[in-house]
Coordinates of C-alpha atoms in Angstrom, one line a residue:
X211 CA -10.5 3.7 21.7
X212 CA -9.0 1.3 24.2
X213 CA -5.8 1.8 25.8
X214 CA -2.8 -0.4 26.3
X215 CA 0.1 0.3 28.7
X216 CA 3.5 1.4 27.7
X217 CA 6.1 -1.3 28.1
X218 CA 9.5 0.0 29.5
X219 CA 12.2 0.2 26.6
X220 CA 15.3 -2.4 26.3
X221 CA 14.2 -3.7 29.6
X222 CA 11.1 -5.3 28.1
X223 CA 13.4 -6.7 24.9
X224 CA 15.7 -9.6 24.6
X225 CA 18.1 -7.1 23.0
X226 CA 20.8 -4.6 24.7
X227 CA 22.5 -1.6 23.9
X228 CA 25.6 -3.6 24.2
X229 CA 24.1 -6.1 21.0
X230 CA 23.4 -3.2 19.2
X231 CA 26.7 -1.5 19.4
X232 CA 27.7 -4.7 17.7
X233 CA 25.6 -5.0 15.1
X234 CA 26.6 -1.6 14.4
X235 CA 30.1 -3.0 14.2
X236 CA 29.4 -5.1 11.4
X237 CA 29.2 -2.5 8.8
X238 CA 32.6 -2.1 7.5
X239 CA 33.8 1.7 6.4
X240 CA 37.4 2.7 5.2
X241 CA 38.0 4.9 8.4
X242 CA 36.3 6.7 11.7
X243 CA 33.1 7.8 10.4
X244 CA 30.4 10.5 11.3
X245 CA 27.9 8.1 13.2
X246 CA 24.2 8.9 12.9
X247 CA 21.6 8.2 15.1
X248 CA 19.3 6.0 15.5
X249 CA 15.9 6.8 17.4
X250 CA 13.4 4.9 18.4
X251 CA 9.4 5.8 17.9
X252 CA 8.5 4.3 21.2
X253 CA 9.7 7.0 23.4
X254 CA 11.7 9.7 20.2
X255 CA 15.0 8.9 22.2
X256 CA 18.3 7.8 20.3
X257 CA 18.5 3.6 20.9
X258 CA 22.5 3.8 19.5
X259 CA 24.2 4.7 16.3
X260 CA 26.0 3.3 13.0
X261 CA 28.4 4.6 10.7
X262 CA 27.6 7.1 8.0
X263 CA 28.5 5.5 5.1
X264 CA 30.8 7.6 2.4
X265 CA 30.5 6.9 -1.4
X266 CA 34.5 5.5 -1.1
X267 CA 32.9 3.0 1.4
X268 CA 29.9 1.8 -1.0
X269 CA 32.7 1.4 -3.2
X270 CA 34.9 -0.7 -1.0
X271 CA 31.5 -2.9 -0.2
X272 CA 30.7 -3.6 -3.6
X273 CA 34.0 -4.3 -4.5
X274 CA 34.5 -7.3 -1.5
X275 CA 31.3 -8.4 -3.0
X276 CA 31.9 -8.6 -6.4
X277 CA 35.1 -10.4 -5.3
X278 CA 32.9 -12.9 -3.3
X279 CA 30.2 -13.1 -5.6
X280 CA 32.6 -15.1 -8.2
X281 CA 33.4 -17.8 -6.0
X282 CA 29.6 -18.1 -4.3
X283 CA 28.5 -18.2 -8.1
X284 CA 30.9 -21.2 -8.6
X285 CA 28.6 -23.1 -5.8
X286 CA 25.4 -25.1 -7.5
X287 CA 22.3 -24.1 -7.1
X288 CA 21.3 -26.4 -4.6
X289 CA 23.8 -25.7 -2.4
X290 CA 23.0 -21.7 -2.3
X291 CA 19.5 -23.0 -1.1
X292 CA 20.5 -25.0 1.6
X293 CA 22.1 -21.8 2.7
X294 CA 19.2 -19.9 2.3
X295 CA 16.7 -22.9 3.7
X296 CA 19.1 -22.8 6.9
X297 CA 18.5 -18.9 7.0
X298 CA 15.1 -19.4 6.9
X299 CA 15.2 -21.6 10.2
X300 CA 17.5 -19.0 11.9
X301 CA 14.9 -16.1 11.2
X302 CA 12.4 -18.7 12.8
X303 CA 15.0 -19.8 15.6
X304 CA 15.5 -15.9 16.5
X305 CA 12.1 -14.6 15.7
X306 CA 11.7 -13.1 19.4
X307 CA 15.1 -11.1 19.4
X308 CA 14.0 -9.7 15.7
X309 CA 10.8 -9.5 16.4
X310 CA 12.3 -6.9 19.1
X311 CA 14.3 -5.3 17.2
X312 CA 12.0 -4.5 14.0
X313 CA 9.4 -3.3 17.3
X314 CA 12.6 -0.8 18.3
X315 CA 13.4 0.5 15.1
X316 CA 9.3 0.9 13.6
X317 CA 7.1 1.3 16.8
X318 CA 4.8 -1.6 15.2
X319 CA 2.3 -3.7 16.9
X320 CA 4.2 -7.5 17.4
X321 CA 1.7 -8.5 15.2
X322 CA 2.7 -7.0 12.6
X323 CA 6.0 -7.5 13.1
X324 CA 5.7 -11.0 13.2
X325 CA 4.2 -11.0 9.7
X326 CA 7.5 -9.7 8.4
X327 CA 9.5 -12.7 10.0
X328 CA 7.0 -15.5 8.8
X329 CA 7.5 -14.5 5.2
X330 CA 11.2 -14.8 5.3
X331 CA 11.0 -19.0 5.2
X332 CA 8.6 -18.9 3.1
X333 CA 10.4 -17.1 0.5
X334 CA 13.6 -19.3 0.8
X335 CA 11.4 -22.3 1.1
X336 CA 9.9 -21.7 -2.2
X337 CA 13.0 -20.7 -4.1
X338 CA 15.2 -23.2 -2.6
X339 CA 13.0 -25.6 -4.2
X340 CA 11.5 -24.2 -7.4
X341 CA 14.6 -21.8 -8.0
X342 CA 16.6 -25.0 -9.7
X343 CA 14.2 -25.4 -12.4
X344 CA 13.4 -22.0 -13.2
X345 CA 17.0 -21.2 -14.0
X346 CA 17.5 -24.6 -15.7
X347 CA 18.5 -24.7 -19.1
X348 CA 15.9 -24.6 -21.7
X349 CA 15.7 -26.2 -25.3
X350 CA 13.9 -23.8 -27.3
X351 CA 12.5 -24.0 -31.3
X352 CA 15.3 -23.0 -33.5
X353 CA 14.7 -21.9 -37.0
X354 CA 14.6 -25.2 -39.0
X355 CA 13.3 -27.7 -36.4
X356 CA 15.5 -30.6 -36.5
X357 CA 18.1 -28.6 -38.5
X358 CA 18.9 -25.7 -35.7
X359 CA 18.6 -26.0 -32.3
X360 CA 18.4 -22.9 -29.6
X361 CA 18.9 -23.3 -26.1
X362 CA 18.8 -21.0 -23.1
X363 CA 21.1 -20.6 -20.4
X364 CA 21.4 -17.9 -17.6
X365 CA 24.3 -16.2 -15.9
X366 CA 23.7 -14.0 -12.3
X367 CA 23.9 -10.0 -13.2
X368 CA 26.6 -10.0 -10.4
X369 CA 26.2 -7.7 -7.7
X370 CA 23.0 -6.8 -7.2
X371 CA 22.0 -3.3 -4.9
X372 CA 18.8 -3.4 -2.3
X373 CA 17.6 -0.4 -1.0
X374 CA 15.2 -1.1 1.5
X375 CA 12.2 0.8 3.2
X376 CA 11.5 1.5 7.4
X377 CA 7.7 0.1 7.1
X378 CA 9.2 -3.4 6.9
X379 CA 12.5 -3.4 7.3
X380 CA 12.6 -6.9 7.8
X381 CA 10.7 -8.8 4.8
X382 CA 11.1 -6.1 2.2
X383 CA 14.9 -6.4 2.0
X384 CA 15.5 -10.1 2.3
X385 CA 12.6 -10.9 0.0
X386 CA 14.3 -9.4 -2.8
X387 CA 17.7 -10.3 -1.4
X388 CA 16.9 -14.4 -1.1
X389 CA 16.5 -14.9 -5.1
X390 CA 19.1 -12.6 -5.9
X391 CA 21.6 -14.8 -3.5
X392 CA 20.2 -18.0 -5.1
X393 CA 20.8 -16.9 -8.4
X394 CA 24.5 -16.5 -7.4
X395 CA 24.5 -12.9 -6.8
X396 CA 26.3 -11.1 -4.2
X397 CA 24.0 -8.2 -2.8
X398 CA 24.6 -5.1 -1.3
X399 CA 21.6 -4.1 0.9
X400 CA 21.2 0.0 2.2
X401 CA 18.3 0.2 4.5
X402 CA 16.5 3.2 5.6
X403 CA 18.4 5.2 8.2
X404 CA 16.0 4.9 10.6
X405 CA 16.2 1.2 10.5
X406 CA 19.1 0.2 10.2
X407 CA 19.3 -2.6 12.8
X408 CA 17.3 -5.1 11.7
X409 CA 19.7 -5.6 8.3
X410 CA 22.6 -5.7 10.3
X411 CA 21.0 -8.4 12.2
X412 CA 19.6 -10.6 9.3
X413 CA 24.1 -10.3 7.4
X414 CA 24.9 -11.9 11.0
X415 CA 22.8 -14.5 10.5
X416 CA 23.1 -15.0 7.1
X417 CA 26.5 -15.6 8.4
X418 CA 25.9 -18.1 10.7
X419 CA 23.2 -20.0 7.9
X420 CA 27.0 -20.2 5.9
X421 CA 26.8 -17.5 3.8
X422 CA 30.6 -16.7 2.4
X423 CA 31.8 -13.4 3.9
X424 CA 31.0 -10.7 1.5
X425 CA 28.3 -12.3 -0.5
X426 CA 26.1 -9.9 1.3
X427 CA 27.0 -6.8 2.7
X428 CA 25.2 -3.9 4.6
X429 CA 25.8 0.0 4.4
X430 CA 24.2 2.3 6.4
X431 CA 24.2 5.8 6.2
X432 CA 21.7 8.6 4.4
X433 CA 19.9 7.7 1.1
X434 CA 21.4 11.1 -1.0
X435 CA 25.1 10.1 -0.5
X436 CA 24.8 5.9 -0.3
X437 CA 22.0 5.8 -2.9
X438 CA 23.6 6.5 -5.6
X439 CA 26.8 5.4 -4.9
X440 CA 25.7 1.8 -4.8
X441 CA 23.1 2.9 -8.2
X442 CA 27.0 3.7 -10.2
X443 CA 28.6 0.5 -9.1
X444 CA 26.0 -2.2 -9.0
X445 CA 25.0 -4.3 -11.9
X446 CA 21.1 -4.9 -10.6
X447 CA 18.7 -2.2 -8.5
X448 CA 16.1 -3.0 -6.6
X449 CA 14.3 -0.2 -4.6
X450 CA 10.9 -0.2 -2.5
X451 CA 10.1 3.4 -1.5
X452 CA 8.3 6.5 -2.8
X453 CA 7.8 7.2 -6.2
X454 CA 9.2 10.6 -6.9
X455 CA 12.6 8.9 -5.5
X456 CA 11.9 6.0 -7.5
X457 CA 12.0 8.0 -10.6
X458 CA 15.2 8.8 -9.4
X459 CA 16.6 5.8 -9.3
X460 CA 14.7 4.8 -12.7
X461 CA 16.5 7.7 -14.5
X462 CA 20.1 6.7 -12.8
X463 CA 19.9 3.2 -13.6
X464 CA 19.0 4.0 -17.4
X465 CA 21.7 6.1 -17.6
X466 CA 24.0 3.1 -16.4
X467 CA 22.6 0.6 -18.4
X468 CA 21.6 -1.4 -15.7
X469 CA 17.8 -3.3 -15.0
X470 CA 16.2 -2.1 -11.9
X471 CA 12.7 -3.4 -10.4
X472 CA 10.9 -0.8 -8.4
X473 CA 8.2 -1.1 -6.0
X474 CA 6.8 2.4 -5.5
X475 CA 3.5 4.0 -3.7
X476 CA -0.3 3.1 -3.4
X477 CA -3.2 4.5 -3.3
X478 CA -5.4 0.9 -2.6
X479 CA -8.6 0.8 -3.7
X480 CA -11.2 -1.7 -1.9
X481 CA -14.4 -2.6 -3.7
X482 CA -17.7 -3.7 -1.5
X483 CA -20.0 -5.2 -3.9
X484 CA -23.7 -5.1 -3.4
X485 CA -24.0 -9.0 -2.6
X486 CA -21.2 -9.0 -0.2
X487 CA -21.3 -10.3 3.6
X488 CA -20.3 -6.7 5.5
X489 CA -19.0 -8.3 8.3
X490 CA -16.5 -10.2 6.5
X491 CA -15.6 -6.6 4.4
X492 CA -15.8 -4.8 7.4
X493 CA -12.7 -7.4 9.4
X494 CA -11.4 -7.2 6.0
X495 CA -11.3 -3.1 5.9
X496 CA -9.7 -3.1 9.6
X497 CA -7.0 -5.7 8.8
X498 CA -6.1 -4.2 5.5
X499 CA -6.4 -0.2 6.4
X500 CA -5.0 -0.1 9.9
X501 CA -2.1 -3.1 9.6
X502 CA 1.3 -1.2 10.7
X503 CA -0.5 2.0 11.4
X504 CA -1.3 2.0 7.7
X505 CA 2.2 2.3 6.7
X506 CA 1.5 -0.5 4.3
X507 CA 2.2 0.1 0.6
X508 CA -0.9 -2.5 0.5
X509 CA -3.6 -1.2 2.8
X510 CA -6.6 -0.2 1.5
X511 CA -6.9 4.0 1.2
X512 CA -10.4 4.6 -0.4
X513 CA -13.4 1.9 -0.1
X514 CA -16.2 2.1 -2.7
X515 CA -19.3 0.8 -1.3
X516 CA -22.9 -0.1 -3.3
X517 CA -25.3 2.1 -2.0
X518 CA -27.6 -0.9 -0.8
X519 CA -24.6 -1.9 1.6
X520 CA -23.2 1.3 2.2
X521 CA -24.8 2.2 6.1
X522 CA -24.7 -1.3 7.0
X523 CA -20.6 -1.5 6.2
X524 CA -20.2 1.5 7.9
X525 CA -21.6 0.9 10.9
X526 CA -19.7 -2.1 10.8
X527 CA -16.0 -0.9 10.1
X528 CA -16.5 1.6 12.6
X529 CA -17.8 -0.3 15.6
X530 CA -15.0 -2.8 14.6
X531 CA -12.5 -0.1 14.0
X532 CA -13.2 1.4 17.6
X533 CA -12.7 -1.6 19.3
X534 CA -8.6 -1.6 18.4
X535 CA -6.2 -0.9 21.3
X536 CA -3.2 1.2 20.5
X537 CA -0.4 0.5 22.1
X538 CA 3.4 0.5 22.2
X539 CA 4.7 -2.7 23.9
X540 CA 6.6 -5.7 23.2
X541 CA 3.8 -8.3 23.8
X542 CA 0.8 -9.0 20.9
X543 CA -1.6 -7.2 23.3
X544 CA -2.1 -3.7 21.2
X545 CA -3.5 -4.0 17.9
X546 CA -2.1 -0.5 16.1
X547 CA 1.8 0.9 17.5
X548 CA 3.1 3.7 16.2
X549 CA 3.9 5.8 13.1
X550 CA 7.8 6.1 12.3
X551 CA 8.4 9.7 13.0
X552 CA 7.1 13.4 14.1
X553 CA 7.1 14.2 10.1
X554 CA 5.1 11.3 9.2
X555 CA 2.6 12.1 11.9
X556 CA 2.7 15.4 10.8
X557 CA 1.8 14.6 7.2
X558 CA -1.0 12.6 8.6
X559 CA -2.4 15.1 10.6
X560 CA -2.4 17.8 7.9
X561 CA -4.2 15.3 5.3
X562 CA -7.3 14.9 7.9
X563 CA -7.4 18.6 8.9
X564 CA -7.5 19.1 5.2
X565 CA -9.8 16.8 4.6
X566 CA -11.8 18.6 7.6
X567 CA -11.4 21.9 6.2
X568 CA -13.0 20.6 2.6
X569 CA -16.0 19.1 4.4
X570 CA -15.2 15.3 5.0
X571 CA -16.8 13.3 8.3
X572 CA -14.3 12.0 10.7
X573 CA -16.5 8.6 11.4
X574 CA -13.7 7.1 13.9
X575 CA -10.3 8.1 15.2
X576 CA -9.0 11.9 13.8
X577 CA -6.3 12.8 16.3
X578 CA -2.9 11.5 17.5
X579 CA -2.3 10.6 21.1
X580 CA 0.7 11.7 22.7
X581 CA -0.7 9.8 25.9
X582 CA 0.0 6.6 24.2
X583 CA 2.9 7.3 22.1
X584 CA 5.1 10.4 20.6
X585 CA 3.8 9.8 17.3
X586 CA 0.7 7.5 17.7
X587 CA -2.3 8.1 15.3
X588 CA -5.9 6.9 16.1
X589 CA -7.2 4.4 13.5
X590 CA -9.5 6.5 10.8
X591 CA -12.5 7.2 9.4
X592 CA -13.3 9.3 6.9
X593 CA -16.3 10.1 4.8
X594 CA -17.8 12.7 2.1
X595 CA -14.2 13.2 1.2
X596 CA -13.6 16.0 -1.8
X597 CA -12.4 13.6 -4.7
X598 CA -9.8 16.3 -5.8
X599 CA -8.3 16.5 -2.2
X600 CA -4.8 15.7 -1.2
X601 CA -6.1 12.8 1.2
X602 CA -8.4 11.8 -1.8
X603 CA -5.5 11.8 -4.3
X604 CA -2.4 11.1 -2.7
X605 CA -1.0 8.4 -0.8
X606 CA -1.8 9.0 3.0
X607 CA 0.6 6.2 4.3
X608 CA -1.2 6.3 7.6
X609 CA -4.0 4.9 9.7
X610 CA -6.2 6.9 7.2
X611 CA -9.3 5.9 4.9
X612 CA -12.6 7.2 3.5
X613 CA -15.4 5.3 2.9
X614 CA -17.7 6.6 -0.2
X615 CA -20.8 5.0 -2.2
X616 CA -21.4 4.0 -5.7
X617 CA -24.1 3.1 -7.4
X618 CA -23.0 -0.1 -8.7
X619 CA -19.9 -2.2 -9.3
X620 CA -19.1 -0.6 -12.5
X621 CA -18.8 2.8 -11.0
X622 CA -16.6 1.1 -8.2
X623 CA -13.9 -0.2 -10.6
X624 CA -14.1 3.4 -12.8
X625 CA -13.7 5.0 -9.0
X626 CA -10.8 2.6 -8.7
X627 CA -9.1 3.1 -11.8
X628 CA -9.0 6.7 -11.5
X629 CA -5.4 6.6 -9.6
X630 CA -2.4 7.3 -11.3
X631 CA -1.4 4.5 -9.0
X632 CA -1.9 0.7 -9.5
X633 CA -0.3 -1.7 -6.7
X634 CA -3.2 -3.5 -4.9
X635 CA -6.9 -3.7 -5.0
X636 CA -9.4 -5.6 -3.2
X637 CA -13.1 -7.2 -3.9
X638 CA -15.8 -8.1 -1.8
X639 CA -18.5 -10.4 -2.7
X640 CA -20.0 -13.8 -2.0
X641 CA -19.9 -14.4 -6.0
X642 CA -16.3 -15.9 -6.3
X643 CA -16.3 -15.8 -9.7
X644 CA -18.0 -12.3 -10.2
X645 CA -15.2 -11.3 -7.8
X646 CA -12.6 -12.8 -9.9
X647 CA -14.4 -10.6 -13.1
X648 CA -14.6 -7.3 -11.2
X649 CA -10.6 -7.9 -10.5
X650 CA -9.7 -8.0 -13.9
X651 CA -11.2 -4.7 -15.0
X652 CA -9.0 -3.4 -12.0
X653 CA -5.7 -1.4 -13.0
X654 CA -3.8 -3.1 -10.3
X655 CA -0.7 -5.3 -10.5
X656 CA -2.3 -7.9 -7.7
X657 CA -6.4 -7.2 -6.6
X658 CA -7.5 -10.3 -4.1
X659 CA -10.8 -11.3 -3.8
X660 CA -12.1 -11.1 0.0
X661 CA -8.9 -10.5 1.4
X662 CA -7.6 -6.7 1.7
X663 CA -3.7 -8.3 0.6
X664 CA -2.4 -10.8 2.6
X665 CA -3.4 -13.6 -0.2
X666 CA -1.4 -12.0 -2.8
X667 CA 1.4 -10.9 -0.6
X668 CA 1.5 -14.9 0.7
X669 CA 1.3 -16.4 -2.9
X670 CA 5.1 -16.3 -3.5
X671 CA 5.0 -18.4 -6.7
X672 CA 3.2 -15.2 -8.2
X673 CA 4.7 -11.8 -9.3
X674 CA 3.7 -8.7 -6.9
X675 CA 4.3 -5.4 -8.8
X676 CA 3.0 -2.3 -9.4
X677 CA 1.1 -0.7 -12.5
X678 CA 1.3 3.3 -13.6
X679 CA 2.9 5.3 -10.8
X680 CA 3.4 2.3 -8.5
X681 CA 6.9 1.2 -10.2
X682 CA 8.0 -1.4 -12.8
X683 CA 9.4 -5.3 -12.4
X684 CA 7.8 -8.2 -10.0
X685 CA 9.1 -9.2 -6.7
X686 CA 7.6 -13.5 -6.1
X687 CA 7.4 -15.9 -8.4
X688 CA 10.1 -16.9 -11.2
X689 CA 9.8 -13.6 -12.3
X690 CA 11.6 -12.3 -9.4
X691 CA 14.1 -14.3 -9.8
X692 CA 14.7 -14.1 -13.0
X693 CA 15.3 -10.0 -13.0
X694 CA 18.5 -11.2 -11.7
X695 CA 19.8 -13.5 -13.9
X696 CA 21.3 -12.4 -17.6
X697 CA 20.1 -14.8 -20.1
X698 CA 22.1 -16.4 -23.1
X699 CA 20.7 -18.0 -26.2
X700 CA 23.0 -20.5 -27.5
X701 CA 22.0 -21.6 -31.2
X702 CA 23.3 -24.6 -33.2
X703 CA 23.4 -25.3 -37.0
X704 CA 23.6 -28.9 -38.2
X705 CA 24.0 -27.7 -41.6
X706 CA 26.3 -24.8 -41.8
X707 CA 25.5 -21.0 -42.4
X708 CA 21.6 -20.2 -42.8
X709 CA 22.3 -18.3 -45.9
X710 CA 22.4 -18.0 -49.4
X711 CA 24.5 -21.8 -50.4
X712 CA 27.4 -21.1 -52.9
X713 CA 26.1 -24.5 -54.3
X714 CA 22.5 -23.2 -54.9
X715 CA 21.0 -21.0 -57.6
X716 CA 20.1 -17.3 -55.2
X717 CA 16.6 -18.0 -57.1
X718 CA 16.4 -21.8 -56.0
X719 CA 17.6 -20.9 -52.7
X720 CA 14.9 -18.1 -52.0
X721 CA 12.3 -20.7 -53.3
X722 CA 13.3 -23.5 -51.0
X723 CA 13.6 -20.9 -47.9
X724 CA 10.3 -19.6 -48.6
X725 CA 8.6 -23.1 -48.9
X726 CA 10.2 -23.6 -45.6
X727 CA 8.7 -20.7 -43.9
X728 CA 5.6 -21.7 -45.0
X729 CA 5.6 -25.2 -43.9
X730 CA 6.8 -23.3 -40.2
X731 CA 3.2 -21.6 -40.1
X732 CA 1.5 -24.5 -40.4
X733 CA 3.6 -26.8 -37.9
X734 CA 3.6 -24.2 -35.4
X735 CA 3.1 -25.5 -32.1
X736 CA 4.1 -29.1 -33.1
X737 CA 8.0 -28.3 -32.1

């Protein structure tokens, strides 16, 4: 495994401690708060602080924002996406002091930090322009075509609450919070403690894009006191995170009566068919399994291989897997930075020497490296893995994945589907339209064909969710921007009541509504 060399800290950044400090300051709480820290991966040291947010200063946030949220609502549609559109070219403008800052707070590779910034415009590119007619009014069939009309209208929910993860701090809260602002929403974002930065950074932009003060407002503090303090005052949740806390959130929003859309865990499967090119799976398996150090709730965990391509794929993903640098600096040298934390690389650790323990092959990789990093992981291979396992079973969330053979496709896809989970899934083949087949017998809410997930991620027109354990709703798409819309049907009579006529025999009445009905099942379609 090659070797990169350590950057020095803020030196090496266009950011300061002095910028942070006031970044920090943007977060607005009642009185002097408990502060807590927040460290950086790179080197384990404290990088500044932010205020730990009480429940009476959740309250207070969502309260400025439901106050700003009625006049932002008031503004059309295509003015909130000029906003947005202009926040778009800011994150573009600025990309080198967030890319910084996201590299600070996560330890990433650049390269993988600079995925997160390229979504952003993308996202407020597409529902700038398709967001208008998606939430357009819509004439619908009413009862008696031609006699009673129904249209459809929406309202925004209000305020909408984003709890955001530390794997991507950056494009995992604004893509949710962009449709949610052009809907007319307010939102009130809490991102992981340990990354707290990079939200405070993205309000002072959205600032300078025009966005009204307290249409969007950031909290920091820890998830068990600001969690569900914004949950009991918000009128929308969304949460990306882990699913045992996600059906904690699912449980507190029912209680309220509220919709929430969760994004949850993964454990990916990746499909090699027998008649695919193994180079092109191989590159595939590196970018998909080792992206972010694997913290990726996208990247591939377990890769099913046909026996007849099996050594050749391996040999393969390894040799291509050994060649990645890990590194920790702030240039687009390294190709794998950091995990997030000492109890992240701990988990990690304990999975492979479990793994170990029950007989697997370490093919590439199996051991952190202090030398590099305080909590950097060599990329991994792992094979003859126990199928009841934790590493097997469980989502590793790390640069972590086994490599197993099948006979055929059909026990790749019942190998697939055997997860309680169902986020992403991938297929290799040079049959594009046997690929397409295999991916619909997969329990997954996206599976891309000869890419490992950046396809799906990148088409924003179309939903990305989760099936089974992976968490309910769609981010993309109209779909994820309608979750934050209420919708009204208005209906219109031309005659009066539908109802028994005080004018009509009951008998006559029940004749003619019935030859009605009937004449509806045969036109259907033609309204």
């Amino acid at each position: 495994m090659s070797q990169t060399k350590q950057s020095s800290l803020l030196d090496a950044t266009v950011v300061s401690t002095n910028r942070l400090a006031s970044l920090a300051d943007r977060v607005d709480t009642t009185d002097e708060r408990p502060e807590l820290d927040v460290r950086t991966p790179i080197k384990d040291e404290p990088i500044g602080a932010v205020p730990a947010a009480t429940a009476e200063d959740v309250a207070a946030a969502v309260d400025r924002a439901r106050v700003a949220q009625s006049e932002w609502e008031n503004r059309s549609i295509e003015d909130r996406g000029d906003v947005l559109r202009r926040f778009g070219d800011l994150v573009l403008e600025r990309r080198e002091w967030l890319l910084d800052i996201v590299q600070l707070e996560t330890g990433k590779a650049r390269v993988d930090a600079l995925e997160e910034i390229l979504d952003v415009p993308l996202t407020c590119s597409y529902y700038g322009s398709n967001g208008p007619s998606i939430l357009a009014e819509s004439k619908r069939t009413g009862a008696v075509p031609g006699l009673i009309d129904a249209h459809v209208t929406t309202d925004p929910v209000g305020v909408a609450g984003v709890i955001s993860p530390w794997n991507y701090p950056l494009t995992l809260a604004i893509t949710d919070v962009i449709p949610a602002l052009l809907a007319g929403n307010a939102v009130v974002c809490k991102p992981d403690e340990r990354t707290p930065y990079v939200a405070l950074a993205l309000a002072e932009l959205f600032e300078e894009a025009g966005l009204p003060s307290g249409v969007f407002e950031v909290v920091t503090g820890d998830g068990p006191t600001v969690g569900p303090a914004l949950i009991d005052r918000v009128d929308h949740v969304t949460f990306t995170g882990g699913t045992e806390t996600g059906r904690a959130v699912a449980e507190r929003t029912g209680r309220n009566l509220i919709g929430s859309s969760l994004e949850l865990g993964g454990k990916n499967p990746m499909l090699v068919l027998g008649d695919a090119d193994v180079e092109t799976a191989a590159r595939g398996a590196v970018e998909g399994a080792f992206t972010n150090a694997g913290q990726l709730c996208l990247a591939p965990e377990g890769i099913y291989v046909v026996d007849s391509r099996y050594e050749d794929f391996l040999d393969a993903f390894v040799d291509a897997t050994r060649r990645l640098s890990l590194g920790l600096e702030f240039g687009y040298r390294p190709d794998v930075g950091s995990l997030i934390d000492s109890d992240h690389l701990e988990r990690v650790q304990s999975y492979v020497e479990d793994a170990r323990a029950d007989g697997a092959s370490v093919c590439a990789g199996g051991r952190s490296r202090p030398d590099v990093g305080p909590f950097c992981y060599e990329p991994t291979i792992l094979t003859d893995v126990d199928p009841d396992s934790a590493i097997a079973t469980e989502e590793t969330f790390g640069p972590v994945v086994s490599v197993e053979p099948v006979s055929d496709a059909e026990e790749a896809i019942e190998r697939a589907n055997s997860s309680s989970y169902g986020l992403n899934a991938s297929v290799w083949t040079t049959d594009l339209a046997r690929g397409r087949s295999v991916a619909r017998e997969i329990d997954c809410g996206t599976v891309c064909v000869n890419d490992p997930y950046a396809v799906g991620w990148a088409a924003v027109d179309a939903p990305m969710g989760g099936f089974g354990d992976s968490g309910v709703g769609r981010r993309h798409g109209p779909e994820g921007l309608r979750r934050y819309v209420e919708v009204r049907t208005i209906a219109t009579s031309k005659i009066g009541p539908l109802g028994d006529s005080p004018h009509l025999p009951t008998k006559w009445y029940a004749r003619a509504m019935t030859a009605v009905t009937r004449l509806q099942r045969r036109l259907v379609g033609w309204f």
